[in-house]
Short mmCIF file of C-alpha atoms in Angstrom, two decimals:
data_model
loop_
_atom_site.label_atom_id
_atom_site.label_comp_id
_atom_site.label_asym_id
_atom_site.label_seq_id
_atom_site.Cartn_x
_atom_site.Cartn_y
_atom_site.Cartn_z
CA MET C 1 -12.45 -11.36 16.75
CA PRO C 2 -11.62 -9.96 13.28
CA PHE C 3 -10.44 -6.54 14.51
CA ALA C 4 -7.94 -8.45 16.62
CA ASP C 5 -6.34 -9.57 13.35
CA ILE C 6 -5.26 -5.97 12.70
CA LEU C 7 -1.80 -5.73 14.22
CA GLY C 8 -0.12 -2.52 15.29
CA GLN C 9 -3.09 -0.17 14.74
CA GLU C 10 -4.69 -0.32 18.16
CA LYS C 11 -5.55 3.40 18.30
CA ALA C 12 -7.32 3.45 14.91
CA VAL C 13 -9.10 0.17 15.63
CA SER C 14 -10.32 1.36 19.03
CA TYR C 15 -11.77 4.49 17.43
CA LEU C 16 -13.55 2.52 14.70
CA LYS C 17 -14.99 0.05 17.21
CA GLY C 18 -16.41 3.00 19.13
CA LEU C 19 -18.04 4.37 15.98
CA ALA C 20 -19.52 0.99 15.04
CA ALA C 21 -20.83 0.29 18.54
CA GLY C 22 -22.30 3.78 18.95
CA GLY C 23 -23.82 3.90 15.48
CA LYS C 24 -22.43 7.39 14.88
CA VAL C 25 -20.60 6.72 11.63
CA PRO C 26 -19.66 9.68 9.39
CA GLY C 27 -20.63 9.63 5.74
CA ALA C 28 -17.05 9.79 4.50
CA MET C 29 -13.71 8.93 6.08
CA LEU C 30 -10.09 9.23 4.99
CA PHE C 31 -7.71 6.49 6.14
CA PHE C 32 -4.21 7.92 5.72
CA GLY C 33 -0.70 6.74 6.50
CA GLU C 34 2.26 4.97 4.93
CA GLU C 35 1.77 2.29 2.30
CA GLY C 36 1.41 -1.27 3.59
CA ILE C 37 0.45 -0.67 7.24
CA GLY C 38 -3.05 -2.17 7.26
CA LYS C 39 -5.38 0.61 6.08
CA ALA C 40 -7.19 -1.47 3.44
CA LYS C 41 -7.54 -4.47 5.73
CA THR C 42 -8.92 -2.25 8.48
CA ALA C 43 -11.44 -0.69 6.08
CA LEU C 44 -12.78 -4.14 5.19
CA GLU C 45 -12.93 -5.17 8.86
CA PHE C 46 -14.89 -1.98 9.58
CA ALA C 47 -17.32 -2.92 6.81
CA LYS C 48 -17.73 -6.32 8.48
CA ALA C 49 -18.36 -4.71 11.86
CA LEU C 50 -21.13 -2.55 10.36
CA ASN C 51 -22.79 -5.44 8.52
CA CYS C 52 -22.18 -8.44 10.80
CA LEU C 53 -25.26 -10.59 11.41
CA ASP C 54 -24.14 -11.39 14.99
CA SER C 55 -25.82 -8.77 17.18
CA SER C 56 -23.54 -9.42 20.16
CA ALA C 57 -20.46 -8.81 18.01
CA ARG C 58 -22.00 -5.63 16.58
CA ALA C 59 -22.74 -4.38 20.09
CA ARG C 60 -18.99 -4.53 20.77
CA GLY C 61 -18.26 -2.67 17.55
CA ASP C 62 -16.73 -5.80 16.08
CA SER C 63 -17.74 -8.69 13.83
CA CYS C 64 -17.94 -12.43 14.24
CA GLY C 65 -15.95 -13.10 11.07
CA VAL C 66 -17.90 -16.28 10.28
CA CYS C 67 -21.46 -15.23 9.40
CA GLN C 68 -22.66 -15.05 5.80
CA SER C 69 -22.09 -11.28 5.64
CA CYS C 70 -18.56 -11.44 7.06
CA ARG C 71 -17.58 -14.28 4.74
CA ALA C 72 -18.98 -12.45 1.71
CA ILE C 73 -16.96 -9.31 2.53
CA SER C 74 -13.80 -11.41 2.95
CA GLN C 75 -14.46 -13.05 -0.42
CA GLY C 76 -15.29 -9.77 -2.17
CA THR C 77 -18.82 -10.91 -3.03
CA HIS C 78 -20.94 -8.80 -0.65
CA PRO C 79 -23.46 -6.83 -2.77
CA ASP C 80 -23.27 -3.74 -0.55
CA VAL C 81 -19.49 -3.50 -0.04
CA VAL C 82 -17.34 -2.24 -2.91
CA PHE C 83 -13.53 -2.24 -2.76
CA ALA C 84 -12.34 -0.19 -5.73
CA ASP C 85 -8.63 -0.53 -6.39
CA PHE C 86 -6.49 -1.00 -9.51
CA LEU C 87 -7.62 -4.63 -9.80
CA TYR C 88 -11.28 -3.54 -9.67
CA GLN C 89 -10.56 -0.93 -12.33
CA ALA C 90 -8.71 -3.41 -14.54
CA ARG C 91 -11.72 -5.75 -14.39
CA LEU C 92 -13.93 -2.91 -15.58
CA GLU C 93 -11.55 -2.29 -18.48
CA VAL C 94 -11.43 -5.92 -19.65
CA LYS C 95 -14.40 -6.37 -21.95
CA LYS C 96 -14.43 -10.17 -21.84
CA ASP C 97 -16.53 -12.28 -19.50
CA PHE C 98 -14.40 -13.57 -16.62
CA SER C 99 -15.04 -17.16 -17.72
CA SER C 100 -13.87 -16.48 -21.30
CA LYS C 101 -10.66 -17.96 -22.66
CA GLY C 102 -7.75 -15.59 -22.23
CA TYR C 103 -9.49 -13.48 -19.58
CA GLU C 104 -6.78 -13.89 -16.91
CA GLU C 105 -3.99 -13.00 -19.35
CA GLU C 106 -5.83 -9.89 -20.53
CA LEU C 107 -6.61 -8.89 -16.94
CA GLU C 108 -2.94 -9.23 -15.96
CA LYS C 109 -1.87 -7.00 -18.85
CA GLU C 110 -4.53 -4.42 -18.01
CA LEU C 111 -3.57 -4.44 -14.32
CA ALA C 112 0.06 -3.68 -15.21
CA LYS C 113 -1.09 -0.48 -16.94
CA GLN C 114 -2.96 0.94 -13.95
CA GLN C 115 -1.53 4.15 -12.50
CA HIS C 116 -4.57 6.31 -11.74
CA ILE C 117 -8.12 5.83 -10.52
CA ASN C 118 -10.07 7.21 -13.47
CA VAL C 119 -13.44 8.92 -13.79
CA ASP C 120 -15.21 5.88 -15.26
CA THR C 121 -14.33 3.83 -12.19
CA ILE C 122 -15.62 6.55 -9.87
CA ARG C 123 -18.85 6.81 -11.88
CA ASP C 124 -19.29 3.04 -11.58
CA VAL C 125 -18.88 3.17 -7.80
CA THR C 126 -21.01 6.28 -7.30
CA ALA C 127 -23.81 4.65 -9.28
CA LYS C 128 -23.66 1.68 -6.89
CA SER C 129 -23.73 4.03 -3.92
CA GLN C 130 -27.18 5.23 -4.99
CA GLN C 131 -28.68 1.74 -5.15
CA LYS C 132 -30.68 0.44 -2.23
CA ALA C 133 -28.76 -1.89 0.07
CA VAL C 134 -29.54 -5.46 -0.94
CA ALA C 135 -28.85 -6.91 2.49
CA GLY C 136 -30.53 -4.11 4.42
CA GLY C 137 -27.33 -3.05 6.22
CA TRP C 138 -24.64 -0.50 5.46
CA LYS C 139 -23.35 0.29 2.00
CA VAL C 140 -19.58 0.70 2.29
CA LEU C 141 -17.68 2.05 -0.70
CA ILE C 142 -13.89 1.93 -0.41
CA ILE C 143 -11.54 3.74 -2.81
CA ASP C 144 -7.95 2.53 -2.50
CA ALA C 145 -4.99 4.64 -3.67
CA ALA C 146 -7.31 7.65 -3.59
CA GLN C 147 -4.38 10.01 -4.13
CA THR C 148 -4.14 8.69 -7.71
CA MET C 149 -7.61 9.91 -8.67
CA GLN C 150 -7.46 12.10 -11.74
CA ALA C 151 -9.04 15.56 -11.40
CA ALA C 152 -12.18 14.51 -13.26
CA ALA C 153 -12.53 11.46 -11.00
CA ALA C 154 -12.11 13.50 -7.81
CA ASN C 155 -14.63 16.09 -8.99
CA ALA C 156 -17.11 13.34 -9.92
CA LEU C 157 -16.85 12.01 -6.36
CA LEU C 158 -17.32 15.30 -4.52
CA LYS C 159 -21.11 15.59 -4.34
CA PHE C 160 -21.51 11.91 -3.42
CA ILE C 161 -19.26 12.05 -0.36
CA GLU C 162 -20.72 15.38 0.77
CA GLU C 163 -24.24 14.06 1.40
CA PRO C 164 -24.32 10.27 1.11
CA PRO C 165 -27.62 8.42 1.57
CA TYR C 166 -28.61 7.00 4.96
CA LYS C 167 -26.34 4.15 6.15
CA THR C 168 -23.85 4.77 3.36
CA LEU C 169 -20.15 5.11 4.16
CA TRP C 170 -17.32 6.17 1.85
CA ILE C 171 -13.77 5.25 2.88
CA LEU C 172 -10.91 6.80 0.93
CA ILE C 173 -7.49 5.23 1.49
CA THR C 174 -4.31 7.16 0.79
CA SER C 175 -0.57 7.05 1.44
CA LYS C 176 -0.17 10.64 0.19
CA ARG C 177 -2.76 12.80 1.90
CA ALA C 178 -0.98 16.06 1.03
CA THR C 179 -1.41 15.49 -2.73
CA MET C 180 -5.19 15.17 -2.60
CA LEU C 181 -7.69 17.90 -3.46
CA LYS C 182 -8.55 20.08 -0.47
CA THR C 183 -12.22 19.87 -1.42
CA ILE C 184 -12.05 16.07 -1.04
CA LEU C 185 -10.16 16.29 2.26
CA SER C 186 -12.64 18.78 3.72
CA ARG C 187 -15.51 16.35 3.18
CA CYS C 188 -13.84 13.36 4.89
CA GLN C 189 -13.24 12.64 8.54
CA PRO C 190 -9.52 11.78 8.76
CA LEU C 191 -8.14 8.78 10.61
CA ALA C 192 -4.38 8.40 10.94
CA PHE C 193 -2.61 5.05 10.75
CA ALA C 194 0.85 4.76 12.32
CA PRO C 195 3.94 3.00 10.93
CA LEU C 196 4.30 -0.50 12.38
CA ALA C 197 6.98 -1.59 14.82
CA GLY C 198 9.67 -3.78 13.27
CA GLU C 199 8.59 -6.70 15.46
CA THR C 200 5.02 -6.33 14.19
CA VAL C 201 6.16 -6.31 10.57
CA GLU C 202 8.22 -9.47 11.19
CA LYS C 203 5.24 -11.14 12.87
CA ILE C 204 3.00 -10.33 9.90
CA LEU C 205 5.60 -11.65 7.46
CA SER C 206 5.98 -14.85 9.47
CA ALA C 207 2.21 -15.37 9.54
CA SER C 208 1.82 -14.90 5.79
CA GLN C 209 1.35 -17.91 3.54
CA GLN C 210 4.20 -16.91 1.24
CA GLU C 211 7.85 -17.53 1.97
CA VAL C 212 9.69 -14.28 2.69
CA PRO C 213 13.49 -14.58 2.45
CA TYR C 214 15.46 -12.54 4.99
CA ALA C 215 12.22 -11.76 6.85
CA GLN C 216 13.94 -10.40 9.96
CA LEU C 217 16.27 -8.15 7.96
CA ALA C 218 13.43 -7.10 5.65
CA ALA C 219 11.39 -6.03 8.68
CA LYS C 220 14.39 -4.06 9.92
CA TYR C 221 14.61 -2.18 6.62
CA SER C 222 10.84 -1.78 6.20
CA GLY C 223 10.35 1.61 7.82
CA GLY C 224 7.24 0.19 9.49
CA SER C 225 5.56 -0.98 6.26
CA VAL C 226 4.77 -4.57 5.28
CA ALA C 227 4.72 -3.55 1.61
CA ARG C 228 8.22 -2.09 1.89
CA ALA C 229 9.38 -5.15 3.83
CA LEU C 230 8.35 -7.39 0.93
CA LYS C 231 10.25 -5.14 -1.48
CA ALA C 232 13.25 -5.17 0.88
CA SER C 233 13.16 -8.97 0.92
CA GLN C 234 13.39 -9.06 -2.88
CA ALA C 235 16.18 -6.47 -2.82
CA LEU C 236 18.17 -8.49 -0.27
CA GLU C 237 17.79 -11.58 -2.44
CA LEU C 238 19.09 -9.63 -5.41
CA LEU C 239 22.08 -8.29 -3.46
CA ALA C 240 22.89 -11.73 -2.04
CA SER C 241 22.58 -13.53 -5.38
CA ALA C 242 25.47 -11.64 -7.00
CA GLU C 243 28.96 -12.90 -6.28
CA GLN C 244 30.98 -10.58 -4.07
CA GLY C 245 34.07 -8.97 -5.54
CA ALA C 246 35.13 -6.18 -7.84
CA ALA C 247 32.38 -7.04 -10.33
CA TRP C 248 29.63 -7.14 -7.67
CA PRO C 249 28.02 -3.77 -8.62
CA CYS C 250 27.85 -4.83 -12.27
CA ALA C 251 26.45 -8.27 -11.33
CA VAL C 252 23.68 -6.80 -9.14
CA ALA C 253 22.70 -4.25 -11.79
CA GLY C 254 22.78 -6.95 -14.46
CA ALA C 255 20.31 -9.06 -12.45
CA LEU C 256 17.55 -6.46 -12.72
CA SER C 257 14.49 -7.30 -14.81
CA ARG C 258 14.61 -6.43 -18.50
CA THR C 259 11.42 -4.37 -18.57
CA LEU C 260 11.90 -0.71 -17.61
CA ALA C 261 9.03 -0.51 -15.11
CA LEU C 262 10.11 -3.62 -13.19
CA SER C 263 13.81 -2.75 -13.24
CA ARG C 264 13.05 0.74 -11.95
CA THR C 265 11.00 -0.68 -9.05
CA GLU C 266 13.67 -3.26 -8.21
CA ALA C 267 16.48 -0.69 -8.34
CA GLN C 268 14.52 1.66 -6.07
CA SER C 269 13.99 -1.16 -3.56
CA VAL C 270 17.72 -1.96 -3.55
CA LEU C 271 18.54 1.71 -3.01
CA ASP C 272 16.03 1.87 -0.14
CA VAL C 273 17.79 -1.06 1.57
CA LEU C 274 21.22 0.47 0.97
CA LEU C 275 20.05 3.83 2.31
CA ALA C 276 18.68 2.19 5.47
CA ALA C 277 21.88 0.17 5.98
CA LEU C 278 24.06 3.21 5.32
CA HIS C 279 22.06 5.33 7.74
CA GLN C 280 22.41 2.68 10.43
CA SER C 281 26.15 2.35 9.83
CA TRP C 282 26.51 6.15 9.95
CA ARG C 283 24.75 6.29 13.34
CA GLN C 284 27.10 3.62 14.72
CA GLU C 285 30.31 4.96 13.15
CA THR C 286 32.85 6.32 15.66
CA ASP C 287 35.51 7.41 13.17
CA PRO C 288 34.82 11.06 12.19
CA ALA C 289 36.29 10.69 8.70
CA GLN C 290 34.17 7.61 7.95
CA ALA C 291 31.08 9.29 9.41
CA ALA C 292 31.62 12.33 7.18
CA ALA C 293 32.02 10.08 4.11
CA MET C 294 28.78 8.29 5.02
CA ARG C 295 26.93 11.58 5.32
CA ARG C 296 28.07 12.48 1.83
CA ASP C 297 27.01 9.05 0.58
CA LEU C 298 23.57 9.42 2.17
CA LYS C 299 23.03 12.59 0.17
CA LYS C 300 24.31 10.92 -3.02
CA PHE C 301 21.97 7.97 -2.55
CA GLU C 302 19.01 10.29 -2.24
CA ASP C 303 20.12 11.80 -5.54
CA TYR C 304 20.36 8.30 -7.06
CA LYS C 305 16.78 7.56 -5.97
CA ARG C 306 15.55 10.73 -7.66
CA ALA C 307 17.56 9.91 -10.80
CA ILE C 308 15.83 6.55 -11.22
CA THR C 309 12.46 8.25 -11.56
CA ARG C 310 13.76 10.12 -14.61
CA ASN C 311 14.52 8.92 -18.10
CA VAL C 312 17.76 7.11 -17.24
CA SER C 313 18.83 3.47 -17.07
CA PRO C 314 17.99 2.01 -13.61
CA ALA C 315 20.83 -0.52 -14.04
CA LEU C 316 23.37 2.22 -14.70
CA VAL C 317 22.22 4.29 -11.71
CA LEU C 318 22.28 1.24 -9.42
CA GLU C 319 25.72 0.14 -10.58
CA THR C 320 27.06 3.66 -9.98
CA ALA C 321 25.50 3.72 -6.52
CA LEU C 322 27.00 0.37 -5.55
CA MET C 323 30.43 1.39 -6.81
CA SER C 324 30.27 4.51 -4.64
CA LEU C 325 30.16 2.31 -1.53
CA ASP C 326 33.73 1.13 -2.11
CA GLY C 327 35.75 1.85 1.01
CA ILE C 328 32.68 2.64 3.12
CA ASN C 329 31.92 0.25 5.99
CA VAL C 330 28.28 -0.60 5.31
CA LYS C 331 26.89 -3.78 6.88
CA ILE C 332 23.86 -4.76 4.81
CA PHE C 333 23.31 -8.30 6.11
CA ASP C 334 24.11 -7.72 9.81
#
């Protein structure tokens, strides 16, 4: 069953199955929790459960996963299910037809610019929410990264989530609930998603179609997030690719991407791995002097992470951070 494909979120899934089976679905919900723990996937599976053509599956609050409706939702072609994320927004911004020459290149460039869900995207989705359901089932409108909505976008959404039409469900997905407007939060029924166990993250990585280097270690440094595990995998590759020795900090920093946005993301991922490894080494350290040095380094690394978000060179910050580990017993690859 499709809900069975959601790993590590048994409590949230059980609640949603109860809603779907009982037919008592609120007009607006807020799925909140860390990035990369299955919130978006669960939202789409819930949309399947509400619109599945298999009555026996619907009676269980689940979906068959193979009917025309389920397949259309999986493929992003269901007329009554909208998943609005940065890719959706970028497609709205690109003025060319998707079959036109150069469309993919322009879409990729536009996607790289996306940082906020803007008011035009919300107006597009709210307009669709008012249309009659084509398939006669539930209209499900999902807003990913809802915490990035600009003020005008959030205000444009308010009246639509307060009193949605019959059999219309809004799902807002966020990794930063505290930053959202209180007026938005008050209109949504919250549903918490928990960080994943390391074993679950590793299982998800192993089941993915892409090769994930250092999957076991990446899961260990993931903090319960598949998204962070993928970033940790890239960071571990970067750390391992540089030759060990006195010039290692310079070599790692020099291997960062040349564009500022990418190098900043890569440097932050490396610092996250180093922080996790340092914290683990500190917990295991029996020598008081070494433990005290590690505590000081933990504080410094938090400062390095904050520094990267400012107008400084990510390579310089990362090189400085790596140099500060000299003499500290940190086991990154153990």
